[in-house]
Tab-separated table of C-alpha atoms in Angstrom:
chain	number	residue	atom	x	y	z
X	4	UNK	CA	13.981	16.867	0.026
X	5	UNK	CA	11.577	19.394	1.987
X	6	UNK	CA	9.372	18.940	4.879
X	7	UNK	CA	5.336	19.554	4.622
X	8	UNK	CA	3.246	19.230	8.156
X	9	UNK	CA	0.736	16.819	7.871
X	10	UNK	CA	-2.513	19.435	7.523
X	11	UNK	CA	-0.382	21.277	4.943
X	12	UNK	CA	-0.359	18.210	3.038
X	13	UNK	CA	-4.096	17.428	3.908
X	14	UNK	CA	-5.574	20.828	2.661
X	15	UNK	CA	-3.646	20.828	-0.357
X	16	UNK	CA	-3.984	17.481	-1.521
X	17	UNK	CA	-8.316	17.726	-0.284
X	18	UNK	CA	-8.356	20.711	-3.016
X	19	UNK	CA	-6.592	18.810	-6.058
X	20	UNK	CA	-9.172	16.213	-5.613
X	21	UNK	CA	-12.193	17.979	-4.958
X	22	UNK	CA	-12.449	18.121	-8.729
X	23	UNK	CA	-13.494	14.445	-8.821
X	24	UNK	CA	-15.130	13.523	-6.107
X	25	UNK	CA	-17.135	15.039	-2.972
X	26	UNK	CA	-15.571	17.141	-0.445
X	27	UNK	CA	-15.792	14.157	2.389
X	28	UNK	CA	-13.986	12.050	0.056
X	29	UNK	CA	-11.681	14.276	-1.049
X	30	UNK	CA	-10.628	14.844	2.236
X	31	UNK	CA	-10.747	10.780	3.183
X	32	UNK	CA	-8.627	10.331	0.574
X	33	UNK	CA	-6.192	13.064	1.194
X	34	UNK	CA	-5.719	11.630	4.793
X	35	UNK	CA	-5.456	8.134	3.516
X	36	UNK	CA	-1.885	9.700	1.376
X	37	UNK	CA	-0.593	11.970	3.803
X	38	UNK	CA	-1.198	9.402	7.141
X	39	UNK	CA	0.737	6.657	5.163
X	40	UNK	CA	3.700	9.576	4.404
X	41	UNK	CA	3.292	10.191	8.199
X	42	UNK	CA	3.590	6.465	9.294
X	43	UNK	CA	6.622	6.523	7.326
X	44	UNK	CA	5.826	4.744	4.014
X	45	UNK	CA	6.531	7.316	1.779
X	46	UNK	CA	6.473	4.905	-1.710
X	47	UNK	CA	2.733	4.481	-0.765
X	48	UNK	CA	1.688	7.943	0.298
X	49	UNK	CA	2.062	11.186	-1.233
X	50	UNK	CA	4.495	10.446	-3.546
X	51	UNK	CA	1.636	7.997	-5.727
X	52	UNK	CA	-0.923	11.363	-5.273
X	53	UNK	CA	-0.165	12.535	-9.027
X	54	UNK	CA	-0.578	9.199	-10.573
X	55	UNK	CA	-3.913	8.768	-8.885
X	56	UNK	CA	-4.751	12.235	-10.397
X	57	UNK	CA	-3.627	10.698	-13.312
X	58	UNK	CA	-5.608	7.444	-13.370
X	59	UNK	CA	-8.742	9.580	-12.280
X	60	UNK	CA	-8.427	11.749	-15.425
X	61	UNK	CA	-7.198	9.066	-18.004
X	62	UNK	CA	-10.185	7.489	-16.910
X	63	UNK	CA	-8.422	4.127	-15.224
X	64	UNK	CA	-10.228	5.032	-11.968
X	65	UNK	CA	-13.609	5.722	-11.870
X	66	UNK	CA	-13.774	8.613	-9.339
X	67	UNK	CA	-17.296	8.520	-9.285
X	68	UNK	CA	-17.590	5.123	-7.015
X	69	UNK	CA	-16.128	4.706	-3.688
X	70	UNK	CA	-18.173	1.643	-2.612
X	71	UNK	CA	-18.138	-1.892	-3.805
X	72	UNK	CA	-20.690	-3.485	-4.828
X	73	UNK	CA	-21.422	-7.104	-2.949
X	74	UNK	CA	-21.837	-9.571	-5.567
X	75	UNK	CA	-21.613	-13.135	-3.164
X	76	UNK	CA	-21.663	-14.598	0.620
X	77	UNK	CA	-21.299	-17.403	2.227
X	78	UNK	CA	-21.272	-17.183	6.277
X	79	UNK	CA	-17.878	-15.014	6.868
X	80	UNK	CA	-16.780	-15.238	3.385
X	81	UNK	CA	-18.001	-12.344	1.567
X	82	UNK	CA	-16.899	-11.519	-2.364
X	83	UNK	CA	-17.300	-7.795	-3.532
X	84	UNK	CA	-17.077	-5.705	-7.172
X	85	UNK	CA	-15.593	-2.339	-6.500
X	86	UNK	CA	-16.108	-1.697	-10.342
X	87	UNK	CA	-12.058	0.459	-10.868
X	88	UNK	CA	-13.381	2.482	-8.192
X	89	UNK	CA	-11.176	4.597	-5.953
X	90	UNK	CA	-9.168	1.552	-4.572
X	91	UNK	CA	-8.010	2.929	-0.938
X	92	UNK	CA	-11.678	4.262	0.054
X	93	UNK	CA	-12.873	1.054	-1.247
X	94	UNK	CA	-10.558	-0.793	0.534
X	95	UNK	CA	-11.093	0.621	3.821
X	96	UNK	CA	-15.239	-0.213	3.464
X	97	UNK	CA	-13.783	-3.975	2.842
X	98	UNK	CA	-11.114	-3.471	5.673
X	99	UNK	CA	-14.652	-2.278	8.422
X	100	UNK	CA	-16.487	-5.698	6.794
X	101	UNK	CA	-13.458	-7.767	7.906
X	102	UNK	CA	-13.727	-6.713	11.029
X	103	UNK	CA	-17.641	-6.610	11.433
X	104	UNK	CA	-17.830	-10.023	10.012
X	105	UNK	CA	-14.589	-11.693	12.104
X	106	UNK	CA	-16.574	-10.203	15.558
X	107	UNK	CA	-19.665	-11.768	14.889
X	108	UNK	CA	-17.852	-15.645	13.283
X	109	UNK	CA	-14.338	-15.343	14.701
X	110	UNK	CA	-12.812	-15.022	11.079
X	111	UNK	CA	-13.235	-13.569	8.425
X	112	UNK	CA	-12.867	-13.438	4.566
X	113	UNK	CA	-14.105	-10.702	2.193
X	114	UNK	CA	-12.550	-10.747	-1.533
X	115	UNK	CA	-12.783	-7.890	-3.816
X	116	UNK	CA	-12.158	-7.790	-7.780
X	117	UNK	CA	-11.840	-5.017	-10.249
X	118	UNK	CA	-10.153	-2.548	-7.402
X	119	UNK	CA	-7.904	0.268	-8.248
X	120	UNK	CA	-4.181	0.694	-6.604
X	121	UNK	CA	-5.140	0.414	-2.572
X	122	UNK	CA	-1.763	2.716	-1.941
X	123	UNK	CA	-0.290	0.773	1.158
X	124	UNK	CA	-1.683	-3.065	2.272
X	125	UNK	CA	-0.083	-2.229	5.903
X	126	UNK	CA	-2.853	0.338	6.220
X	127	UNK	CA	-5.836	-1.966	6.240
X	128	UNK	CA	-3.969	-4.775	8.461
X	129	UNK	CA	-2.997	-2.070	10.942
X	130	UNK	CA	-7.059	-0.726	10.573
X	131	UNK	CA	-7.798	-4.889	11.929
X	132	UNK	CA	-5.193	-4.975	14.654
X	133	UNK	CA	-6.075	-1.580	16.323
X	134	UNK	CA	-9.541	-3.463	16.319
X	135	UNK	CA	-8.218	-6.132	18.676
X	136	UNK	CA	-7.937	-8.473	15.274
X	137	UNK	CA	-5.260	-10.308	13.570
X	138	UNK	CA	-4.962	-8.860	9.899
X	139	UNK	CA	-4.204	-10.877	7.010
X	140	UNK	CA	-4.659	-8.383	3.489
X	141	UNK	CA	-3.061	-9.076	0.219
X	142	UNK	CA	-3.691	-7.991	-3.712
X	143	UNK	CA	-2.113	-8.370	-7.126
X	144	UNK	CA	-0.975	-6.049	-9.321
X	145	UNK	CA	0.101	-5.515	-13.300
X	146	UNK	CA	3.007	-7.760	-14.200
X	147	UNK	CA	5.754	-5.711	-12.863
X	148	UNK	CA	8.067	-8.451	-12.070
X	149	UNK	CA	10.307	-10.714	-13.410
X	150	UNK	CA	8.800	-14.148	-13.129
X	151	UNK	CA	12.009	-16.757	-12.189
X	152	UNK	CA	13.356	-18.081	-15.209
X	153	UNK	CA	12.300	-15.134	-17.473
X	154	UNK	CA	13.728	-11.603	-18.556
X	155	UNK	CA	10.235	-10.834	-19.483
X	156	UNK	CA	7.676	-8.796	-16.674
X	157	UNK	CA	5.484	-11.773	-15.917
X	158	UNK	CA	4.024	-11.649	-12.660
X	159	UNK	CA	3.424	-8.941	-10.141
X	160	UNK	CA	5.137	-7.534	-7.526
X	161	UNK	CA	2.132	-8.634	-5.261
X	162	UNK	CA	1.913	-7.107	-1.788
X	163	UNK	CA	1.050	-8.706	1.401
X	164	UNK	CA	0.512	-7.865	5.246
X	165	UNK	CA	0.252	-9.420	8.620
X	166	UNK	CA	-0.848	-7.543	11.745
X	167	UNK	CA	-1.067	-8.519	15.101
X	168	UNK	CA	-2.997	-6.357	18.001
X	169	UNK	CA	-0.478	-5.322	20.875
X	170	UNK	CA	-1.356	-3.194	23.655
X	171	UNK	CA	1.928	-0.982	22.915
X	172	UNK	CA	1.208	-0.575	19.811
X	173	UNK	CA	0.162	-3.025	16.753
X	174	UNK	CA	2.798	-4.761	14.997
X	175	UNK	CA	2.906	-5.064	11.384
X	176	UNK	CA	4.623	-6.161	8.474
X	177	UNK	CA	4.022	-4.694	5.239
X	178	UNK	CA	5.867	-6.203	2.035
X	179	UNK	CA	5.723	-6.664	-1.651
X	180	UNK	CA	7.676	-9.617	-3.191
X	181	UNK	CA	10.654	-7.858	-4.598
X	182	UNK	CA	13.276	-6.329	-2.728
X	183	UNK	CA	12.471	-2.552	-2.972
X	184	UNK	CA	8.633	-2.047	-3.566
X	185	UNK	CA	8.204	0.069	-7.244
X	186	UNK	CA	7.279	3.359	-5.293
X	187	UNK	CA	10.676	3.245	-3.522
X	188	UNK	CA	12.558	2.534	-6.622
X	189	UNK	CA	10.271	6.081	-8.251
X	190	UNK	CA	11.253	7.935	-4.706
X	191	UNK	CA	15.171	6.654	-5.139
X	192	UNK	CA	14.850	7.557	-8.800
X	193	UNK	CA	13.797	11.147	-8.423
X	194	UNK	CA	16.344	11.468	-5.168
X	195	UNK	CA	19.646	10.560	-8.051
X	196	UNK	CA	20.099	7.246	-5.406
X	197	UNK	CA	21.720	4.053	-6.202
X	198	UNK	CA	20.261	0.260	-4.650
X	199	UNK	CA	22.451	-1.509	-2.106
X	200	UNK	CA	22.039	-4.539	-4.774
X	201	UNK	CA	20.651	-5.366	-8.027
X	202	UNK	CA	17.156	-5.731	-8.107
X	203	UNK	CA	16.815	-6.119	-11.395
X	204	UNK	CA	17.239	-5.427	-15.055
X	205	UNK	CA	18.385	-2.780	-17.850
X	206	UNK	CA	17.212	-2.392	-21.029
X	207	UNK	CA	19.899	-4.687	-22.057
X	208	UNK	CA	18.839	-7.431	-19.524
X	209	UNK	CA	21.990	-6.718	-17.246
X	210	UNK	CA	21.556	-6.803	-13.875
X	211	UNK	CA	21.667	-3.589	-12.418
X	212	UNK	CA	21.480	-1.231	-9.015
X	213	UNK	CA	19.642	1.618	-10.954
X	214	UNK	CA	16.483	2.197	-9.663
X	215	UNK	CA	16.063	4.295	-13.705
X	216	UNK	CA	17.583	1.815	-15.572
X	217	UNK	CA	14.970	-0.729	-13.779
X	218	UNK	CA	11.949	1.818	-14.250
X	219	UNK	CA	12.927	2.059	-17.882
X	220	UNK	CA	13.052	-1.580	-18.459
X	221	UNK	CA	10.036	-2.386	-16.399
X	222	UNK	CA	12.211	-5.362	-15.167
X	223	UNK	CA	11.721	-5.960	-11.359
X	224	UNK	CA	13.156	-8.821	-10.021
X	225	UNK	CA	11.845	-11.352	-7.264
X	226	UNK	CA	13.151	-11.156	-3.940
X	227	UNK	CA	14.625	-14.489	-2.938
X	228	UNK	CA	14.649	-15.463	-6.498
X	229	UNK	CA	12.689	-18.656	-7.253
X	230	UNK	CA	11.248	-18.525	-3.454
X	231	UNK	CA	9.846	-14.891	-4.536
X	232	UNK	CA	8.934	-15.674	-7.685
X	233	UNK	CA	6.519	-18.679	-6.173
X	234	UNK	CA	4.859	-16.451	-3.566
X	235	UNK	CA	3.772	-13.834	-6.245
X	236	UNK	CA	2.280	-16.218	-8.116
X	237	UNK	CA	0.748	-17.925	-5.504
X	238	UNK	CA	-0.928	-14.879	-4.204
X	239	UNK	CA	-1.756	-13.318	-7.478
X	240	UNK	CA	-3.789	-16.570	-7.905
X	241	UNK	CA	-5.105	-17.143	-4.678
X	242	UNK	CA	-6.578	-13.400	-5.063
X	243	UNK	CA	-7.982	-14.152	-8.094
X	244	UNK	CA	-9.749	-17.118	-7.130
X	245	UNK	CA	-11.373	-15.939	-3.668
X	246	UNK	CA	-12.903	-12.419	-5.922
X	247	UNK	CA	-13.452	-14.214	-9.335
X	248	UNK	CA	-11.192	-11.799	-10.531
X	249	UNK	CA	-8.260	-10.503	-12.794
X	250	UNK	CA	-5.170	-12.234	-12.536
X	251	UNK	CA	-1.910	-9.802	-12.941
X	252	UNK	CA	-2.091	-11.099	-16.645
X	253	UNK	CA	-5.312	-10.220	-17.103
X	254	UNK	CA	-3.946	-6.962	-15.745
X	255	UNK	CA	-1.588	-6.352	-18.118
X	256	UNK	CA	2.054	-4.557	-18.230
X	257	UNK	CA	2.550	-1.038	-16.067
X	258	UNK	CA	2.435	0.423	-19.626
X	259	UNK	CA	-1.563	0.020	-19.867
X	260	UNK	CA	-1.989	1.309	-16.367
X	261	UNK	CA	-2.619	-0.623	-13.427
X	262	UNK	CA	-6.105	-1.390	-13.211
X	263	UNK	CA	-8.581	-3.836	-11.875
X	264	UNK	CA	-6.877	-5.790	-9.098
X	265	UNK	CA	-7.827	-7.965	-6.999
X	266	UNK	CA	-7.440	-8.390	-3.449
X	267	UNK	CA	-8.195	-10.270	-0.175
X	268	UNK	CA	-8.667	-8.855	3.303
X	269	UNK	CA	-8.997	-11.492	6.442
X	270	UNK	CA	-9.564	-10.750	9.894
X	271	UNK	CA	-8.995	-12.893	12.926
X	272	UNK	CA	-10.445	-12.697	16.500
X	273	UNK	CA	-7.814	-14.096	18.665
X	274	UNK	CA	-9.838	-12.966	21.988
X	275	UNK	CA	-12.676	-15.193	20.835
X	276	UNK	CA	-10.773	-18.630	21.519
X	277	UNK	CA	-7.364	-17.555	23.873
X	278	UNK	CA	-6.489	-15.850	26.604
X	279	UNK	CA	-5.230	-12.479	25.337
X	280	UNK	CA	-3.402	-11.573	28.652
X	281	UNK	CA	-1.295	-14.948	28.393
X	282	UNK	CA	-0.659	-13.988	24.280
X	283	UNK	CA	0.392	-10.645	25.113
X	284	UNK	CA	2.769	-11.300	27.861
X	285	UNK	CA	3.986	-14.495	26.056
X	286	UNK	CA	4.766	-11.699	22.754
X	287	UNK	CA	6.313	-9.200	24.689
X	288	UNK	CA	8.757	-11.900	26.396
X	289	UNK	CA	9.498	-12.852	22.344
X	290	UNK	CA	10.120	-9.326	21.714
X	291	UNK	CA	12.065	-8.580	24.457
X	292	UNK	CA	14.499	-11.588	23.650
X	293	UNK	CA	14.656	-10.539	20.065
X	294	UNK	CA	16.178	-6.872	21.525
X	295	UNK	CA	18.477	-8.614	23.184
X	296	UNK	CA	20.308	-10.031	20.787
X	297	UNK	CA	23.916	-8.382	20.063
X	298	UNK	CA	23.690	-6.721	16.785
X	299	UNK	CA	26.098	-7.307	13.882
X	300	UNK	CA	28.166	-4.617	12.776
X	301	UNK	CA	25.988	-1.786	11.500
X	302	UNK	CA	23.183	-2.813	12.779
X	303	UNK	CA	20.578	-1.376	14.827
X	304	UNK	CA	19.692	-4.587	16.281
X	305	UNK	CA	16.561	-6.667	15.944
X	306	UNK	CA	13.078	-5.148	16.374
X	307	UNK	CA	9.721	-6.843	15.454
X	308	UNK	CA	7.963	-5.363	12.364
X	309	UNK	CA	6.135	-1.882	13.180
X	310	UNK	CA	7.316	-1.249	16.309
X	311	UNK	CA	9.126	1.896	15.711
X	312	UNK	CA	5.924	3.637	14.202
X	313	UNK	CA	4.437	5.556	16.389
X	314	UNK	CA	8.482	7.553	16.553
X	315	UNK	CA	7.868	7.576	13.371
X	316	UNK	CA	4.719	9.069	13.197
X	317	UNK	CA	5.595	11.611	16.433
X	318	UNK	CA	8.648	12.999	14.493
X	319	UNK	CA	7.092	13.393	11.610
X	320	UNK	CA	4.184	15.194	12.976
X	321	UNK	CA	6.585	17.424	14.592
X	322	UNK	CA	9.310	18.414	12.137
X	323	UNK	CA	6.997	17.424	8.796
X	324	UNK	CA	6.732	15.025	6.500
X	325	UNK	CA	9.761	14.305	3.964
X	326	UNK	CA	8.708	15.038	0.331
X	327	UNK	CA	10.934	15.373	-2.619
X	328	UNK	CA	10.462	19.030	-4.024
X	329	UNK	CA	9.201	16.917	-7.592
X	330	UNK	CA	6.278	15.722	-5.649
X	331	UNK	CA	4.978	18.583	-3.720
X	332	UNK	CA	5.219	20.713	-6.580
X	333	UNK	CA	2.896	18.053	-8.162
X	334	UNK	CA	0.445	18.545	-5.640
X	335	UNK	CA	0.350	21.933	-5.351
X	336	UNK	CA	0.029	22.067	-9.192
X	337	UNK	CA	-3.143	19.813	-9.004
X	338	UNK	CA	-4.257	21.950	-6.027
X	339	UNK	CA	-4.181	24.987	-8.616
X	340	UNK	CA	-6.065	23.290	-11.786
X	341	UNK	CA	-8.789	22.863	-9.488
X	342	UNK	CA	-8.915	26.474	-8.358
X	343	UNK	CA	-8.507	27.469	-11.873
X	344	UNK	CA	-11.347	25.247	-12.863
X	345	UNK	CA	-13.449	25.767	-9.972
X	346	UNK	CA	-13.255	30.108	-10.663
X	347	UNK	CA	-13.581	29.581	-14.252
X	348	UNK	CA	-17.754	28.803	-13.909
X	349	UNK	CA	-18.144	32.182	-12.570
């Protein structure tokens, strides 16, 4: 593991994809990886830069479009096409709708289909609740997970957030439906680590706690088993419905790339219809209780979701950003093929 500051990580990551798209966007988009890396969510930041790279040049994302297309409306309900554009830019013009939309109606609904990987949901909820708005954002992906009752990759591993405003600092949760998300099992993978328990299968349809043997096999299993297994399909097909979408079968396995999702982003303006100074001191007595609590053995205690990130963010901004040395020499070696390219026309 090595440590890159957050505008080291910026510059070089801006240069690898200036190659596809323009310089304000390349930089966007480099900000988008490195800020989730610096909030802590390291599965969804810099570690997915070289498949991105990948997808752009294979042709699975079209780097050429980094705005949806709005296809339908109804009031506050909005439906969008982002056409496999470049899913997290995309996403954050759907995330600024949300928000416009739930401030002028009091909530808010806007469904896109045909996206690319977004990177991190908690992004776009934490985007609504530093806007004074509850955040509600979910999406589908390829059928990376074990549907219950099956050995065969059936349904996806289908991330969801909630985010609520809080004048110390939003709150947010940030989850997919197995137990380790698939860009934590590639991070334990390269790092030679071992899961606390088996999260699902080998080759051989063992159970197993080897983040390889599960990458290899392509069999993820639900969290919560049956209970996990019903809440991916349930959102895979409540996505699909609200953007006239793909559903993760349409998708297809990780093996033909992971394109075309579709996803939902709802905002909610609490300050519309309650007193926000009763909420807030109501949430912070909740809170306060819930730190309270004696912790079991081993423990840390109970916190709410997202309240340690701004440490998170502060220590990282001051000692660096963890990377594994396979990554960052990833994105320096993008960072070069563009130079290359870019001095090879004169």
């Amino acid at each position: 593991m090595m440590y890159v500051h957050y505008e080291q990580a910026v510059e070089a990551m801006t240069k690898g994809l200036s190659r596809f798209m323009c310089s304000e966007n390349a930089k966007n988009f480099a900000e988008i990886f490195a800020g989730n890396s610096l909030d802590g969510i390291y599965s969804h930041g810099m570690n997915r830069y070289p498949r991105y790279i990948s997808d752009m040049e294979s042709g699975i994302c079209n780097p050429d479009v980094t705005e949806a297309e709005k296809v339908g409306g109804y009031g506050a309900l909005e439906v969008y096409d982002a056409h496999f554009g470049v899913g997290p830019l995309i996403a954050e013009q759907m995330t600024a709708r949300a928000i416009e939309l739930a401030k002028a109606h009091g909530i808010a609904c806007v469904a896109l289909r045909n996206n690319s990987h977004w990177l991190r949901a908690g992004r776009y909820g934490l985007m609504m609740a530093d806007a004074g708005l509850m955040g509600i954002c979910f999406t589908n992906t390829c059928m990376n997970l074990t549907a219950w009752g099956t050995l065969e990759p059936s349904t996806g591993n289908n991330p969801i957030t909630f985010a609520i405003p809080r004048e110390k600092g939003s709150l947010v949760m940030d989850m997919a439906v197995s137990q380790y998300a698939y860009g934590k099992l590639e991070i334990m993978a390269q790092e030679g680590k071992m899961l606390d328990m088996p999260c699902g299968y080998d080759m051989e349809g063992r159970p197993t706690c080897d983040p390889k043997a599960i990458i290899e096999s392509g069999k993820m299993s639900p969290m919560a088993m049956w209970k996990g297994s019903a809440l991916s399909i349930m959102l895979d097909l409540c996505a699909s419905m609200l953007s006239a979408g793909r559903t993760s079968r349409v998708i297809g396995l990780p093996a033909d790339g992971e394109k075309g999702m579709s996803q939902a982003f709802i905002a909610i303006h609490p300050a519309a219809v309650v007193d926000m100074k009763a909420v807030q001191a109501q949430m912070e007595e909740t809170i306060e209780f819930l730190h309270s609590l004696p912790p079991m053995a081993g423990s840390r205690g109970v916190h709410a979701p997202g309240e340690g990130l701004d440490r998170t963010r502060a220590k990282n901004r001051e000692n660096g950003i963890p990377v594994t040395e396979e990554t960052w020499a990833r994105i320096l070696q993008a960072e070069k093929e563009n130079v290359q390219k870019i001095a090879s026309k004169f």
